[in-house]
Coordinates of N, CA and C in Angstrom, one line a residue:
M1 N 18.7 -4.4 -60.6 CA 18.7 -5.2 -59.5 C 20.0 -6.1 -59.4
D2 N 20.4 -6.5 -60.6 CA 21.6 -7.3 -60.7 C 22.8 -6.7 -60.1
I3 N 23.0 -5.4 -60.4 CA 24.2 -4.7 -59.8 C 24.0 -4.6 -58.3
L4 N 22.8 -4.3 -57.8 CA 22.6 -4.2 -56.4 C 23.0 -5.5 -55.7
V5 N 22.6 -6.7 -56.3 CA 23.0 -8.0 -55.7 C 24.5 -8.1 -55.7
L6 N 25.2 -7.8 -56.8 CA 26.6 -8.0 -56.9 C 27.3 -7.1 -55.9
L7 N 26.9 -5.9 -55.8 CA 27.5 -4.9 -54.8 C 27.3 -5.4 -53.4
K8 N 26.2 -5.9 -53.1 CA 25.9 -6.4 -51.7 C 26.8 -7.6 -51.4
I9 N 27.0 -8.5 -52.4 CA 27.9 -9.6 -52.2 C 29.4 -9.1 -52.0
F10 N 29.7 -8.2 -52.9 CA 31.1 -7.6 -52.9 C 31.4 -7.0 -51.5
F11 N 30.5 -6.3 -50.9 CA 30.7 -5.6 -49.6 C 30.2 -6.5 -48.4
W12 N 29.8 -7.7 -48.7 CA 29.3 -8.6 -47.6 C 30.4 -8.7 -46.5
P13 N 30.1 -8.3 -45.2 CA 31.1 -8.2 -44.2 C 31.2 -9.5 -43.3
Y14 N 30.4 -10.5 -43.6 CA 30.3 -11.6 -42.6 C 30.9 -12.9 -43.2
G15 N 31.8 -12.9 -44.1 CA 32.3 -14.1 -44.7 C 31.4 -14.7 -45.7
R16 N 31.1 -16.0 -45.5 CA 30.2 -16.7 -46.4 C 28.8 -16.2 -46.3
W17 N 28.1 -16.1 -47.4 CA 26.7 -15.6 -47.4 C 25.8 -16.7 -48.0
T18 N 24.5 -16.5 -47.8 CA 23.5 -17.3 -48.4 C 22.6 -16.4 -49.3
I19 N 22.0 -17.0 -50.2 CA 21.0 -16.3 -51.0 C 19.9 -15.7 -50.1
R20 N 19.5 -16.4 -49.1 CA 18.5 -15.8 -48.2 C 19.0 -14.6 -47.5
E21 N 20.3 -14.6 -47.1 CA 20.8 -13.4 -46.4 C 20.9 -12.2 -47.3
I22 N 21.4 -12.5 -48.5 CA 21.5 -11.4 -49.5 C 20.1 -10.8 -49.8
A23 N 19.2 -11.7 -50.1 CA 17.8 -11.2 -50.4 C 17.2 -10.4 -49.3
S24 N 17.4 -10.9 -48.0 CA 16.8 -10.2 -46.9 C 17.5 -8.8 -46.7
S25 N 18.8 -8.8 -46.9 CA 19.6 -7.5 -46.6 C 19.3 -6.4 -47.7
I26 N 18.8 -6.8 -48.9 CA 18.5 -5.8 -49.9 C 17.1 -5.8 -50.2
C27 N 16.2 -6.4 -49.4 CA 14.8 -6.3 -49.6 C 14.2 -6.8 -50.9
I28 N 14.8 -7.9 -51.4 CA 14.2 -8.5 -52.6 C 14.1 -10.0 -52.4
G29 N 13.4 -10.7 -53.2 CA 13.1 -12.1 -53.1 C 14.3 -13.0 -53.4
K30 N 14.3 -14.2 -52.8 CA 15.4 -15.2 -53.0 C 15.5 -15.5 -54.5
T31 N 14.4 -15.7 -55.1 CA 14.4 -16.1 -56.5 C 15.1 -15.0 -57.4
S32 N 14.8 -13.8 -57.0 CA 15.4 -12.7 -57.8 C 16.9 -12.6 -57.6
V33 N 17.4 -12.9 -56.4 CA 18.8 -13.0 -56.2 C 19.4 -14.1 -57.0
D34 N 18.8 -15.3 -57.0 CA 19.3 -16.4 -57.7 C 19.4 -16.1 -59.2
R35 N 18.3 -15.6 -59.7 CA 18.3 -15.2 -61.2 C 19.4 -14.2 -61.5
A36 N 19.5 -13.2 -60.6 CA 20.5 -12.2 -60.9 C 21.9 -12.8 -60.9
L37 N 22.2 -13.7 -60.0 CA 23.5 -14.3 -60.0 C 23.8 -15.1 -61.3
K38 N 22.8 -15.8 -61.7 CA 22.9 -16.5 -63.0 C 23.2 -15.6 -64.2
R39 N 22.5 -14.5 -64.2 CA 22.7 -13.5 -65.3 C 24.1 -12.9 -65.2
M40 N 24.5 -12.6 -64.0 CA 25.8 -12.0 -63.8 C 27.0 -13.0 -64.1
A41 N 26.7 -14.3 -63.8 CA 27.7 -15.3 -64.2 C 27.8 -15.4 -65.7
N42 N 26.7 -15.3 -66.4 CA 26.7 -15.4 -67.9 C 27.5 -14.2 -68.5
V43 N 27.5 -13.1 -67.9 CA 28.3 -12.0 -68.4 C 29.6 -11.7 -67.7
R44 N 30.1 -12.7 -67.0 CA 31.4 -12.8 -66.3 C 31.6 -11.6 -65.3
L45 N 30.6 -11.3 -64.6 CA 30.7 -10.4 -63.5 C 30.7 -11.1 -62.1
Y46 N 30.4 -12.4 -62.2 CA 30.3 -13.2 -61.0 C 30.8 -14.6 -61.3
D47 N 31.6 -15.2 -60.4 CA 32.0 -16.6 -60.6 C 31.3 -17.5 -59.6
P48 N 30.4 -18.3 -60.1 CA 29.6 -19.2 -59.2 C 30.5 -20.2 -58.5
A49 N 31.6 -20.7 -59.0 CA 32.4 -21.7 -58.4 C 33.0 -21.1 -57.1
S50 N 33.6 -19.9 -57.2 CA 34.2 -19.3 -56.0 C 33.2 -18.5 -55.2
R51 N 32.0 -18.2 -55.8 CA 31.0 -17.4 -55.2 C 31.5 -16.0 -54.9
K52 N 32.3 -15.5 -55.9 CA 32.9 -14.1 -55.7 C 32.5 -13.3 -56.9
V53 N 32.4 -12.0 -56.7 CA 32.3 -11.0 -57.7 C 33.6 -10.8 -58.4
L54 N 33.7 -10.7 -59.7 CA 34.9 -10.5 -60.4 C 35.2 -9.0 -60.5
K55 N 36.0 -8.6 -59.5 CA 36.2 -7.2 -59.2 C 36.6 -6.3 -60.5
K56 N 37.6 -6.8 -61.2 CA 38.0 -6.0 -62.4 C 36.9 -5.9 -63.4
N57 N 36.2 -6.9 -63.6 CA 35.1 -6.9 -64.6 C 34.0 -6.0 -64.1
L58 N 33.7 -6.0 -62.8 CA 32.7 -5.2 -62.2 C 33.1 -3.7 -62.4
E59 N 34.3 -3.4 -62.1 CA 34.8 -2.0 -62.2 C 34.7 -1.6 -63.6
E60 N 35.1 -2.4 -64.6 CA 35.0 -2.0 -66.0 C 33.5 -1.8 -66.4
F61 N 32.6 -2.6 -65.9 CA 31.2 -2.5 -66.3 C 30.7 -1.2 -65.7
I62 N 31.0 -0.9 -64.4 CA 30.4 0.3 -63.7 C 30.9 1.5 -64.5
L63 N 32.2 1.6 -64.8 CA 32.7 2.8 -65.4 C 32.5 2.9 -66.9
H64 N 32.3 1.8 -67.6 CA 32.2 1.9 -69.1 C 30.9 1.4 -69.7
G65 N 30.1 0.6 -68.9 CA 28.9 0.1 -69.5 C 27.6 0.6 -68.8
L66 N 27.7 0.7 -67.5 CA 26.5 1.0 -66.7 C 25.8 2.4 -67.1
P67 N 26.6 3.4 -67.4 CA 25.9 4.7 -67.8 C 25.1 4.5 -69.1
Y68 N 25.5 3.6 -69.9 CA 24.7 3.4 -71.2 C 23.5 2.4 -71.0
V69 N 23.7 1.4 -70.1 CA 22.7 0.4 -69.9 C 21.6 1.0 -69.0
F70 N 22.0 1.8 -68.0 CA 21.1 2.5 -67.1 C 21.3 4.0 -67.1
P71 N 20.7 4.7 -68.2 CA 20.9 6.1 -68.2 C 20.1 6.8 -67.1
V72 N 20.6 7.9 -66.7 CA 19.9 8.7 -65.6 C 18.5 9.1 -66.0
Q73 N 17.6 9.0 -65.0 CA 16.2 9.5 -65.2 C 15.9 10.3 -64.0
Y74 N 15.5 11.6 -64.3 CA 15.2 12.5 -63.2 C 13.6 12.6 -63.1
G75 N 13.2 12.9 -61.9 CA 11.8 13.2 -61.6 C 11.6 14.6 -61.0
K76 N 10.5 14.8 -60.4 CA 10.2 16.1 -59.7 C 10.8 16.1 -58.3
Q77 N 10.7 17.3 -57.7 CA 11.2 17.5 -56.3 C 10.4 16.6 -55.4
C78 N 11.1 16.0 -54.5 CA 10.5 15.1 -53.5 C 11.3 14.9 -52.3
S79 N 10.8 14.1 -51.3 CA 11.6 13.7 -50.2 C 12.3 12.4 -50.5
G80 N 13.5 12.2 -49.9 CA 14.2 11.0 -50.2 C 15.5 10.9 -49.5
I81 N 16.4 10.2 -50.1 CA 17.7 9.9 -49.6 C 18.8 10.6 -50.5
A82 N 19.6 11.4 -49.9 CA 20.7 12.1 -50.7 C 21.5 11.2 -51.5
T83 N 21.7 11.6 -52.8 CA 22.6 10.8 -53.7 C 23.4 11.7 -54.5
V84 N 24.2 11.2 -55.4 CA 25.2 11.9 -56.2 C 26.0 12.9 -55.3
W85 N 26.1 14.2 -55.8 CA 26.9 15.2 -55.1 C 26.2 15.7 -53.9
S86 N 25.0 15.2 -53.5 CA 24.4 15.7 -52.3 C 24.8 14.8 -51.1
A87 N 25.6 13.8 -51.3 CA 26.1 12.9 -50.2 C 27.6 12.9 -50.1
S88 N 28.1 12.7 -48.9 CA 29.5 12.6 -48.7 C 30.1 11.4 -49.4
P89 N 31.3 11.4 -49.9 CA 32.3 12.5 -49.8 C 32.3 13.5 -50.9
L90 N 31.4 13.4 -51.9 CA 31.4 14.3 -53.0 C 30.8 15.7 -52.6
K91 N 29.9 15.7 -51.7 CA 29.3 17.1 -51.3 C 30.4 18.0 -50.8
E92 N 31.4 17.5 -50.2 CA 32.5 18.3 -49.6 C 33.4 18.8 -50.8
K93 N 33.4 18.1 -51.9 CA 34.3 18.5 -53.0 C 33.5 19.3 -54.1
M94 N 32.2 19.3 -54.1 CA 31.4 19.9 -55.1 C 30.7 21.2 -54.6
T95 N 30.5 22.1 -55.5 CA 29.7 23.3 -55.1 C 28.4 23.4 -55.8
T96 N 27.9 22.3 -56.4 CA 26.6 22.2 -57.0 C 25.5 22.6 -56.0
G97 N 24.6 23.5 -56.4 CA 23.6 23.9 -55.5 C 22.4 23.0 -55.5
E98 N 22.1 22.3 -56.6 CA 20.9 21.4 -56.6 C 21.1 20.1 -55.9
K99 N 20.2 19.9 -55.0 CA 20.2 18.6 -54.2 C 19.5 17.5 -55.1
V100 N 20.0 16.3 -55.0 CA 19.5 15.2 -55.7 C 19.2 14.1 -54.7
V101 N 18.0 13.4 -54.9 CA 17.6 12.4 -53.9 C 17.0 11.2 -54.7
W102 N 17.2 10.0 -54.0 CA 16.4 8.9 -54.5 C 15.0 9.0 -53.8
P103 N 13.9 9.0 -54.5 CA 12.6 9.1 -53.9 C 12.4 8.0 -52.8
F104 N 12.1 8.4 -51.6 CA 11.8 7.5 -50.5 C 11.0 8.2 -49.4
A105 N 9.9 7.7 -49.1 CA 9.0 8.4 -48.2 C 9.6 8.6 -46.8
K106 N 10.5 7.7 -46.4 CA 11.1 7.9 -45.1 C 12.4 8.6 -45.1
G107 N 12.7 9.2 -46.3 CA 14.0 9.9 -46.4 C 14.0 11.2 -45.7
N108 N 15.2 11.7 -45.3 CA 15.3 13.0 -44.6 C 15.9 14.1 -45.4
A109 N 15.9 14.0 -46.7 CA 16.4 15.0 -47.6 C 15.3 15.4 -48.6
R110 N 15.5 16.5 -49.2 CA 14.6 17.0 -50.2 C 15.4 17.5 -51.4
G111 N 14.9 17.1 -52.6 CA 15.6 17.5 -53.8 C 15.0 16.9 -55.0
K112 N 15.7 17.1 -56.1 CA 15.3 16.6 -57.4 C 15.4 15.1 -57.4
A113 N 14.4 14.4 -57.8 CA 14.4 12.9 -57.8 C 15.3 12.4 -58.9
L114 N 16.1 11.4 -58.5 CA 16.8 10.6 -59.5 C 16.4 9.2 -59.2
L115 N 15.8 8.6 -60.3 CA 15.4 7.2 -60.1 C 16.5 6.3 -59.9
P116 N 16.5 5.5 -58.8 CA 17.6 4.6 -58.5 C 17.7 3.4 -59.5
L117 N 18.8 2.7 -59.5 CA 19.0 1.6 -60.4 C 17.9 0.5 -60.3
C118 N 17.3 0.4 -59.1 CA 16.2 -0.5 -59.0 C 15.4 0.0 -57.7
P119 N 14.1 -0.3 -57.6 CA 13.3 0.2 -56.5 C 13.9 -0.2 -55.1
A120 N 14.6 -1.2 -54.9 CA 15.1 -1.7 -53.6 C 16.3 -0.8 -53.2
V121 N 16.9 0.0 -54.0 CA 18.1 0.7 -53.7 C 18.0 1.6 -52.4
P122 N 17.0 2.4 -52.3 CA 17.0 3.3 -51.1 C 17.0 2.5 -49.7
K123 N 16.1 1.5 -49.7 CA 16.0 0.8 -48.4 C 17.3 0.0 -48.1
A124 N 17.9 -0.6 -49.2 CA 19.1 -1.4 -49.0 C 20.3 -0.5 -48.6
A125 N 20.3 0.7 -49.2 CA 21.4 1.6 -48.9 C 21.4 2.1 -47.5
L126 N 20.2 2.3 -46.9 CA 20.0 2.8 -45.6 C 20.6 1.7 -44.6
A127 N 20.6 0.5 -44.9 CA 21.0 -0.6 -44.0 C 22.5 -0.9 -44.2
D128 N 23.2 -0.3 -45.1 CA 24.6 -0.7 -45.4 C 25.4 0.6 -45.9
N129 N 26.2 1.1 -45.1 CA 26.9 2.4 -45.5 C 27.8 2.2 -46.7
K130 N 28.5 1.1 -46.8 CA 29.4 0.9 -47.9 C 28.6 0.8 -49.2
L131 N 27.5 0.0 -49.1 CA 26.7 -0.1 -50.3 C 26.1 1.2 -50.7
Y132 N 25.7 2.0 -49.7 CA 25.1 3.3 -50.0 C 26.2 4.2 -50.7
E133 N 27.4 4.2 -50.2 CA 28.5 5.0 -50.7 C 28.7 4.6 -52.2
M134 N 28.8 3.3 -52.5 CA 29.0 2.9 -53.8 C 27.9 3.2 -54.8
L135 N 26.6 3.1 -54.3 CA 25.5 3.4 -55.1 C 25.4 4.8 -55.5
Y136 N 25.6 5.7 -54.5 CA 25.6 7.1 -54.9 C 26.7 7.6 -55.7
L137 N 27.9 6.9 -55.6 CA 29.0 7.2 -56.4 C 28.7 6.8 -57.9
I138 N 28.1 5.7 -58.0 CA 27.7 5.2 -59.3 C 26.7 6.2 -60.0
D139 N 25.8 6.7 -59.2 CA 24.8 7.7 -59.7 C 25.6 9.0 -60.0
A140 N 26.5 9.4 -59.3 CA 27.3 10.6 -59.6 C 28.1 10.4 -60.9
Y141 N 28.6 9.2 -61.1 CA 29.3 8.9 -62.3 C 28.3 8.9 -63.5
R142 N 27.2 8.3 -63.3 CA 26.2 8.3 -64.4 C 25.6 9.7 -64.7
A143 N 25.4 10.5 -63.7 CA 24.7 11.8 -63.8 C 25.6 13.0 -64.0
G144 N 26.9 12.8 -63.7 CA 27.8 14.0 -63.6 C 28.3 14.5 -64.9
K145 N 28.9 15.7 -64.9 CA 29.6 16.2 -66.0 C 31.1 15.8 -65.8
T146 N 32.0 16.3 -66.5 CA 33.4 15.8 -66.5 C 34.0 15.8 -65.1
R147 N 33.9 16.9 -64.4 CA 34.6 17.0 -63.1 C 33.9 16.0 -62.1
E148 N 32.6 15.9 -62.1 CA 31.9 15.0 -61.1 C 32.2 13.6 -61.5
R149 N 32.2 13.3 -62.8 CA 32.5 11.9 -63.2 C 33.9 11.5 -62.8
E150 N 34.9 12.4 -62.9 CA 36.3 12.1 -62.5 C 36.4 11.8 -61.0
L151 N 35.8 12.7 -60.2 CA 35.8 12.5 -58.8 C 35.1 11.2 -58.4
A152 N 34.0 10.9 -59.0 CA 33.2 9.7 -58.7 C 34.1 8.5 -59.1
R153 N 34.7 8.6 -60.3 CA 35.5 7.4 -60.8 C 36.6 7.1 -59.8
E154 N 37.3 8.2 -59.3 CA 38.4 8.0 -58.3 C 37.9 7.3 -57.1
E155 N 36.7 7.7 -56.6 CA 36.2 7.2 -55.3 C 35.7 5.7 -55.6
I156 N 35.1 5.4 -56.7 CA 34.6 4.1 -57.0 C 35.8 3.1 -57.1
K157 N 36.9 3.6 -57.7 CA 38.1 2.7 -57.8 C 38.7 2.5 -56.4
K158 N 38.7 3.5 -55.6 CA 39.1 3.4 -54.2 C 38.3 2.3 -53.4
L159 N 37.0 2.4 -53.5 CA 36.1 1.5 -52.8 C 36.3 0.1 -53.3
L160 N 36.4 -0.1 -54.6 CA 36.6 -1.4 -55.1 C 38.0 -2.0 -54.8
G161 N 38.9 -1.1 -54.8 CA 40.3 -1.5 -54.5 C 40.6 -1.8 -53.1
N162 N 39.8 -1.2 -52.2 CA 40.0 -1.4 -50.7 C 39.4 -2.7 -50.2
K163 N 38.7 -3.4 -51.1 CA 38.0 -4.7 -50.6 C 39.0 -5.8 -50.7

């Protein structure tokens, strides 16, 4: 959940944000957002004084720590939201036949379930295209083999660099 909070703040399009706005936009409680920000400040991914995500630290954590802290967990075939190489821009660059989805009852795709970083991911991703793109790229990086990881890494760096 902490990474979801940080990414939402990083991609926040409206200038200054409030904890209430972040919580509402990613479908979690205000207390959870507040606690996540405190934890992320303790590990130097967020600066509470400037209220900004520390971009270089976040990039380093996503690319070097996240795959170990949050290893990929697959489930059975289900309905959900396309992720990893089943979503653009990676699906145009990959020839992988197996579709992968975050389980979500209102999803419009079907494939092998990949458990998201936290339960709020599918709903939050549907409401924010940039957040969705970053979350499935992170999953592609966590789940992929060498080629998929390299493509995802390039796209993650682009998204973080364009902010």
